[in-house]
Coordinates of C-alpha atoms and ligand atoms in Angstrom, one line a residue:
X1 CA -21.6 125.9 -27.8
X2 CA -21.0 125.0 -31.0
X3 CA -22.6 121.8 -33.6
X4 CA -20.1 121.3 -35.8
X5 CA -16.6 123.3 -36.1
X6 CA -14.2 124.2 -33.3
X7 CA -15.2 127.4 -32.2
X8 CA -16.7 128.7 -29.1
X9 CA -19.1 131.7 -29.7
X10 CA -21.5 133.3 -27.3
X11 CA -22.9 135.0 -30.0
X12 CA -22.6 133.7 -33.9
X13 CA -23.6 137.3 -36.7
X14 CA -23.6 136.7 -39.9
X15 CA -22.6 139.2 -42.8
X16 CA -19.4 141.3 -42.2
X17 CA -21.2 145.0 -43.5
X18 CA -21.1 147.7 -41.1
X19 CA -24.3 146.2 -38.8
X20 CA -22.6 143.0 -38.5
X21 CA -19.2 144.0 -37.8
X22 CA -20.7 146.8 -35.2
X23 CA -22.0 143.8 -33.4
X24 CA -18.5 142.0 -32.8
X25 CA -17.2 145.0 -31.8
X26 CA -20.1 145.6 -29.5
X27 CA -19.8 141.8 -28.5
X28 CA -16.2 141.1 -27.9
X29 CA -16.3 144.7 -26.2
X30 CA -18.6 143.4 -23.5
X31 CA -15.6 139.9 -23.0
X32 CA -19.3 138.0 -25.5
X33 CA -17.1 135.8 -28.0
X34 CA -18.2 136.0 -31.5
X35 CA -17.9 133.8 -34.7
X36 CA -18.8 136.5 -37.6
X37 CA -20.0 134.8 -40.9
X38 CA -19.5 136.2 -44.0
X39 CA -20.2 135.2 -47.3
X40 CA -17.5 137.8 -49.5
X41 CA -15.4 140.4 -47.6
X42 CA -15.8 142.6 -44.9
X43 CA -17.1 145.4 -46.3
X44 CA -17.9 144.4 -49.0
X45 CA -21.0 146.9 -49.8
X46 CA -18.9 149.3 -49.1
X47 CA -15.8 148.5 -51.3
X48 CA -18.0 149.3 -53.9
X49 CA -19.7 153.0 -52.6
X50 CA -17.6 155.7 -54.2
X51 CA -19.0 158.1 -52.1
X52 CA -20.2 158.8 -48.7
X53 CA -21.5 162.2 -47.1
X54 CA -23.3 161.1 -44.4
X55 CA -21.3 159.1 -42.4
X56 CA -19.9 160.5 -39.4
X57 CA -16.2 160.3 -38.8
X58 CA -14.9 162.6 -41.6
X59 CA -15.5 159.3 -44.5
X60 CA -15.6 160.6 -47.4
X61 CA -15.5 157.1 -49.5
X62 CA -16.6 153.2 -48.9
X63 CA -13.5 151.5 -49.3
X64 CA -11.7 153.4 -47.1
X65 CA -14.5 152.9 -43.4
X66 CA -14.6 149.2 -45.3
X67 CA -10.9 148.7 -44.1
X68 CA -11.1 150.7 -40.9
X69 CA -13.9 148.3 -39.8
X70 CA -12.0 145.2 -41.0
X71 CA -8.9 146.2 -38.9
X72 CA -11.0 146.8 -36.2
X73 CA -12.4 143.2 -36.7
X74 CA -8.6 141.9 -37.0
X75 CA -7.6 143.8 -33.5
X76 CA -10.4 141.7 -32.0
X77 CA -9.6 139.0 -33.3
X78 CA -5.8 139.2 -32.2
X79 CA -7.9 140.3 -28.5
X80 CA -8.6 136.6 -29.5
X81 CA -12.8 137.9 -28.8
X82 CA -13.9 137.1 -32.2
X83 CA -13.3 134.8 -35.3
X84 CA -14.3 135.6 -38.9
X85 CA -15.4 132.6 -40.6
X86 CA -15.5 132.7 -45.2
X87 CA -19.1 131.0 -46.0
X88 CA -22.2 131.4 -46.5
X89 CA -25.2 130.3 -44.1
X90 CA -28.4 129.6 -45.5
X91 CA -30.9 128.9 -42.4
X92 CA -30.9 130.4 -39.3
X93 CA -32.8 128.3 -36.3
X94 CA -33.7 129.3 -32.8
X95 CA -34.3 127.0 -30.2
X96 CA -35.1 127.2 -26.8
X97 CA -31.3 127.0 -25.5
X98 CA -29.7 128.2 -28.6
X99 CA -29.2 130.1 -32.2
X100 CA -28.2 127.9 -34.7
X101 CA -27.0 128.8 -38.1
X102 CA -26.2 126.3 -41.0
X103 CA -24.5 126.9 -43.9
X104 CA -24.5 125.8 -47.3
X105 CA -22.3 123.6 -46.7
X106 CA -24.0 121.7 -44.7
X107 CA -22.1 123.1 -41.3
X108 CA -24.3 124.2 -38.3
X109 CA -22.8 126.1 -35.7
X110 CA -24.4 127.6 -32.9
X111 CA -24.3 130.0 -29.6
X112 CA -26.9 131.5 -28.0
X113 CA -27.8 134.2 -29.5
X114 CA -27.6 134.9 -33.2
X115 CA -27.1 138.1 -34.8
X116 CA -28.8 138.4 -39.3
X117 CA -27.1 141.6 -40.8
X118 CA -26.8 139.7 -44.6
X119 CA -28.1 143.0 -46.0
X120 CA -29.8 143.1 -49.2
X121 CA -28.8 142.2 -52.6
X122 CA -29.4 144.1 -56.1
X123 CA -32.8 143.3 -58.2
X124 CA -32.5 141.3 -61.4
X125 CA -34.2 142.0 -64.8
X126 CA -35.3 138.6 -63.4
X127 CA -37.2 140.2 -60.7
X128 CA -39.0 143.0 -61.6
X129 CA -41.9 142.6 -64.7
X130 CA -41.6 145.9 -66.2
X131 CA -37.6 144.7 -68.5
X132 CA -37.6 140.9 -70.5
X133 CA -34.1 139.8 -71.0
X134 CA -32.8 136.3 -71.8
X135 CA -32.0 134.6 -68.1
X136 CA -28.2 133.6 -69.6
X137 CA -27.6 137.0 -70.2
X138 CA -25.3 138.8 -66.8
X139 CA -26.0 142.2 -66.4
X140 CA -23.6 143.9 -63.8
X141 CA -25.1 146.4 -61.5
X142 CA -24.5 149.9 -62.2
X143 CA -22.9 150.6 -58.7
X144 CA -20.0 148.4 -58.9
X145 CA -18.9 149.1 -62.6
X146 CA -15.4 150.7 -63.3
X147 CA -15.3 154.4 -64.6
X148 CA -12.3 153.0 -67.1
X149 CA -14.9 150.1 -68.4
X150 CA -17.5 152.5 -69.5
X151 CA -15.7 155.6 -71.3
X152 CA -16.0 155.8 -74.6
X153 CA -19.1 153.6 -75.4
X154 CA -23.0 153.7 -75.7
X155 CA -24.4 152.1 -72.4
X156 CA -28.1 151.2 -71.2
X157 CA -28.8 151.6 -66.9
X158 CA -31.9 149.6 -66.5
X159 CA -33.7 151.8 -64.1
X160 CA -33.1 155.1 -61.9
X161 CA -32.8 154.1 -58.5
X162 CA -30.0 155.9 -55.7
X163 CA -26.9 154.7 -56.6
X164 CA -26.7 156.2 -60.1
X165 CA -26.5 160.1 -58.7
X166 CA -23.8 158.3 -56.0
X167 CA -22.0 156.7 -59.3
X168 CA -22.2 160.0 -61.4
X169 CA -20.7 161.9 -57.8
X170 CA -17.6 159.5 -57.9
X171 CA -16.8 159.9 -61.3
X172 CA -16.7 163.8 -61.5
X173 CA -14.6 163.3 -65.1
X174 CA -16.0 160.3 -65.8
X175 CA -16.8 160.8 -70.0
X176 CA -19.6 158.6 -69.9
X177 CA -22.9 158.6 -71.6
X178 CA -26.0 157.0 -69.3
X179 CA -29.3 156.2 -71.8
X180 CA -30.7 155.5 -68.3
X181 CA -34.1 153.9 -69.0
X182 CA -36.7 153.9 -66.1
X183 CA -40.4 152.7 -65.3
X184 CA -42.8 155.6 -63.5
X185 CA -42.2 154.6 -60.1
X186 CA -38.4 155.5 -60.1
X187 CA -39.4 158.9 -62.1
X188 CA -38.8 160.8 -58.2
X189 CA -35.6 159.7 -58.0
X190 CA -34.5 161.5 -61.2
X191 CA -34.6 165.0 -59.3
X192 CA -31.3 164.7 -58.1
X193 CA -29.9 163.9 -61.5
X194 CA -31.6 166.0 -63.7
X195 CA -28.9 168.3 -64.2
X196 CA -26.6 166.4 -65.5
X197 CA -25.0 166.0 -68.2
X198 CA -23.8 162.8 -68.9
X199 CA -27.6 161.2 -68.8
X200 CA -30.4 161.2 -71.0
X201 CA -33.1 160.3 -69.0
X202 CA -36.1 157.5 -70.6
X203 CA -39.1 157.2 -68.9
X204 CA -40.4 153.6 -70.4
X205 CA -43.6 151.4 -69.6
X206 CA -41.2 148.2 -71.1
X207 CA -37.7 147.3 -72.2
X208 CA -36.5 143.7 -74.1
X209 CA -33.1 143.2 -74.3
X210 CA -30.9 140.6 -76.3
X211 CA -27.4 139.6 -77.3
X212 CA -26.5 141.1 -80.3
X213 CA -22.9 140.6 -82.0
X214 CA -20.1 142.9 -79.6
X215 CA -23.7 144.2 -77.4
X216 CA -27.1 144.3 -76.6
X217 CA -30.5 145.2 -78.7
X218 CA -32.6 147.4 -76.6
X219 CA -36.2 147.5 -77.3
X220 CA -37.9 150.7 -75.2
X221 CA -41.9 151.2 -75.0
X222 CA -41.5 154.6 -74.2
X223 CA -43.9 155.6 -71.7
X224 CA -44.8 159.2 -74.6
X225 CA -45.8 156.5 -76.9
X226 CA -44.4 154.5 -79.4
X227 CA -40.8 151.9 -80.0
X228 CA -37.3 152.3 -80.2
X229 CA -34.9 149.7 -80.9
X230 CA -31.0 150.0 -80.7
X231 CA -28.5 148.7 -80.3
X232 CA -25.4 149.3 -77.0
X233 CA -22.7 148.5 -76.3
X234 CA -23.1 147.9 -72.3
X235 CA -26.2 147.6 -70.2
X236 CA -26.1 148.1 -66.3
X237 CA -28.6 147.4 -63.9
X238 CA -29.9 150.2 -61.5
X239 CA -33.0 148.5 -60.0
X240 CA -33.2 148.7 -56.3
X241 CA -32.5 145.8 -54.3
X242 CA -34.5 143.2 -52.3
X243 CA -34.0 142.1 -48.8
X244 CA -31.0 138.8 -48.6
X245 CA -33.0 137.1 -45.8
X246 CA -32.2 133.4 -45.0
X247 CA -34.7 130.4 -44.5
X248 CA -35.6 130.5 -41.2
X249 CA -36.3 134.7 -40.2
X250 CA -39.8 135.5 -40.3
X251 CA -40.5 137.5 -43.6
X252 CA -42.7 140.0 -44.0
X253 CA -45.1 140.8 -46.9
X254 CA -42.5 143.1 -48.1
X255 CA -39.5 140.4 -47.6
X256 CA -38.0 142.1 -45.4
X257 CA -36.8 140.4 -41.3
X258 CA -39.2 142.5 -39.0
X259 CA -37.0 142.2 -35.7
X260 CA -40.3 142.2 -33.4
X261 CA -41.3 139.3 -35.2
X262 CA -38.4 136.2 -34.9
X263 CA -37.6 134.1 -32.4
X264 CA -36.2 135.4 -28.9
X265 CA -32.9 134.4 -29.9
X266 CA -32.8 135.6 -33.6
X267 CA -31.6 139.4 -33.8
X268 CA -31.8 141.3 -37.3
X269 CA -30.0 144.1 -38.4
X270 CA -29.3 146.9 -41.0
X271 CA -31.0 146.5 -43.7
X272 CA -32.7 143.5 -43.1
X273 CA -35.3 144.8 -41.2
X274 CA -36.9 146.9 -43.9
X275 CA -36.8 149.4 -46.7
X276 CA -36.6 153.1 -45.1
X277 CA -33.8 153.7 -42.7
X278 CA -31.3 151.4 -45.0
X279 CA -28.1 153.6 -44.5
X280 CA -24.5 153.3 -42.2
X281 CA -25.2 154.9 -39.7
X282 CA -28.4 153.4 -39.4
X283 CA -26.9 149.4 -39.4
X284 CA -24.3 150.3 -37.3
X285 CA -26.6 150.9 -34.5
X286 CA -28.1 148.4 -35.3
X287 CA -25.4 146.0 -35.2
X288 CA -23.9 147.4 -31.6
X289 CA -28.4 146.9 -30.5
X290 CA -28.8 143.4 -31.4
X291 CA -25.6 142.7 -29.3
X292 CA -26.6 144.2 -27.2
X293 CA -29.9 142.7 -26.1
X294 CA -28.2 139.0 -25.5
X295 CA -25.5 140.8 -23.4
X296 CA -28.3 142.0 -20.9
X297 CA -30.4 139.0 -21.1
X298 CA -28.3 136.9 -20.5
X299 CA -27.0 139.0 -17.2
X300 CA -30.6 140.0 -15.7
X301 CA -30.8 138.5 -12.6
X302 CA -34.9 137.6 -12.5
X303 CA -36.5 138.8 -10.1
Ligands
FAD1 C1 -24.2 151.8 -54.1 C2 -24.4 151.6 -53.1 C3 -24.9 153.9 -52.9 C4 -24.7 153.8 -51.3 N1 -24.7 155.0 -50.6 C5 -25.2 154.9 -48.7 C6 -24.7 156.3 -49.0 O1 -23.9 157.3 -49.0 N2 -24.6 156.6 -47.7 C7 -24.5 155.9 -46.6 O2 -25.3 155.2 -45.7 N3 -25.6 154.8 -46.6 C8 -25.3 154.3 -48.6 N4 -25.3 153.1 -48.8 C9 -26.5 152.3 -48.4 C10 -25.1 151.7 -47.3 O3 -24.6 150.5 -47.9 C11 -26.4 150.3 -46.3 O4 -27.1 151.1 -45.6 C12 -25.8 149.3 -45.7 O5 -24.2 149.2 -45.9 C13 -25.9 148.4 -44.9 O6 -25.2 147.4 -43.6 P1 -25.7 146.3 -43.4 O7 -24.5 146.0 -42.3 O8 -27.2 146.0 -43.1 O9 -25.7 145.5 -44.6 P2 -24.1 145.2 -46.0 O10 -23.3 145.8 -45.9 O11 -25.8 145.2 -47.5 O12 -23.4 143.7 -45.7 C14 -24.7 142.4 -45.5 C15 -23.4 142.1 -45.4 O13 -23.7 140.5 -45.5 C16 -23.1 139.5 -46.3 N5 -23.6 138.5 -46.6 C17 -25.5 138.7 -46.9 N6 -26.0 136.8 -47.3 C18 -24.8 136.0 -46.5 C19 -25.0 134.8 -46.3 N7 -26.1 134.3 -46.7 N8 -24.2 134.3 -45.5 C20 -23.3 135.0 -44.9 N9 -23.1 136.5 -45.2 C21 -23.8 137.3 -46.4 C22 -23.1 140.1 -47.9 O14 -21.2 140.1 -48.0 C23 -22.2 142.3 -47.2 O15 -21.1 141.7 -46.6 C24 -25.3 152.8 -50.5 C25 -25.7 151.8 -50.7 C26 -25.4 151.2 -52.3 C27 -25.8 150.1 -53.4

């Protein structure tokens, strides 16, 4: 059933990361038609993960896995059981007889159930209290940075979240030098990069970022006391992430979307479920499971 557009789907899937792709593939394998809405491209996050070591199947880098997922979806599209729609979902609605997804262009999609697998988005300076930066200053995330753009430049990294270690492992020969300014809450995460010679780790209580000719002026208040002001060529963010929850989902105090609290026709899968267990293999399992729920619900004979 659809409200607008010309799709005929039993399951809507929002997000084509590992969770959303697994949901669509599982649905298709059960002969349920799935309509996938993706704002960017299939496996968009994976395409920037240069090194993997915990995904069964011998995957050692994200881009190859993303390509394989895109091929999977294409195969199911050719079979006529999956449609991928480029669009940005704004809202999800659970009704007695259907679930709806409202896109940001006003289109409304409907089916028997929806799997929401929109993952998390990168925190920006405006989201954290320890950084002050002009709202207009675009500070790109470290995990999307190409090594070639950074070599030979003086770079400050704001935050010591885990992508720091991933990025360095993925670029073992990159000639970079990062000044990493991080808050006390990130201290435990620095253990895994403590040996890395390409880093200078500096715990701070606050950081100011201001535009300067050809770069940025950084004013760092050090945790041990004292303030230091200097100019750098580039500033990258690495402060973690926040859930990409859609309007209409039930959201907990931490902004994540507990699956058990949602409308029965609204399933949540992958990183969007909670701040722990954010892993590719977990997301795939979640997505598969989410697609199985409406399948069994629709086919279980009462009594
Ligand atoms: C730098 C980095 C390194 C990592 N390394 C590892 C690792 O080594 N091993 C590991 O297991 N995990 C790793 N992870 C975590 C892993 O990437 C996630 O756990 C996994 O991608 C979660 O899958 P997901 O499908 O829930 O969400 P995502 O992969 O985030 O996919 C969500 C999708 O939804 C789309 N979307 C978002 N909002 C909307 C909207 N409103 N409308 C339509 N589409 C939307 C996005 O474009 C995206 O394609 C890493 C993450 C990062 C950032």
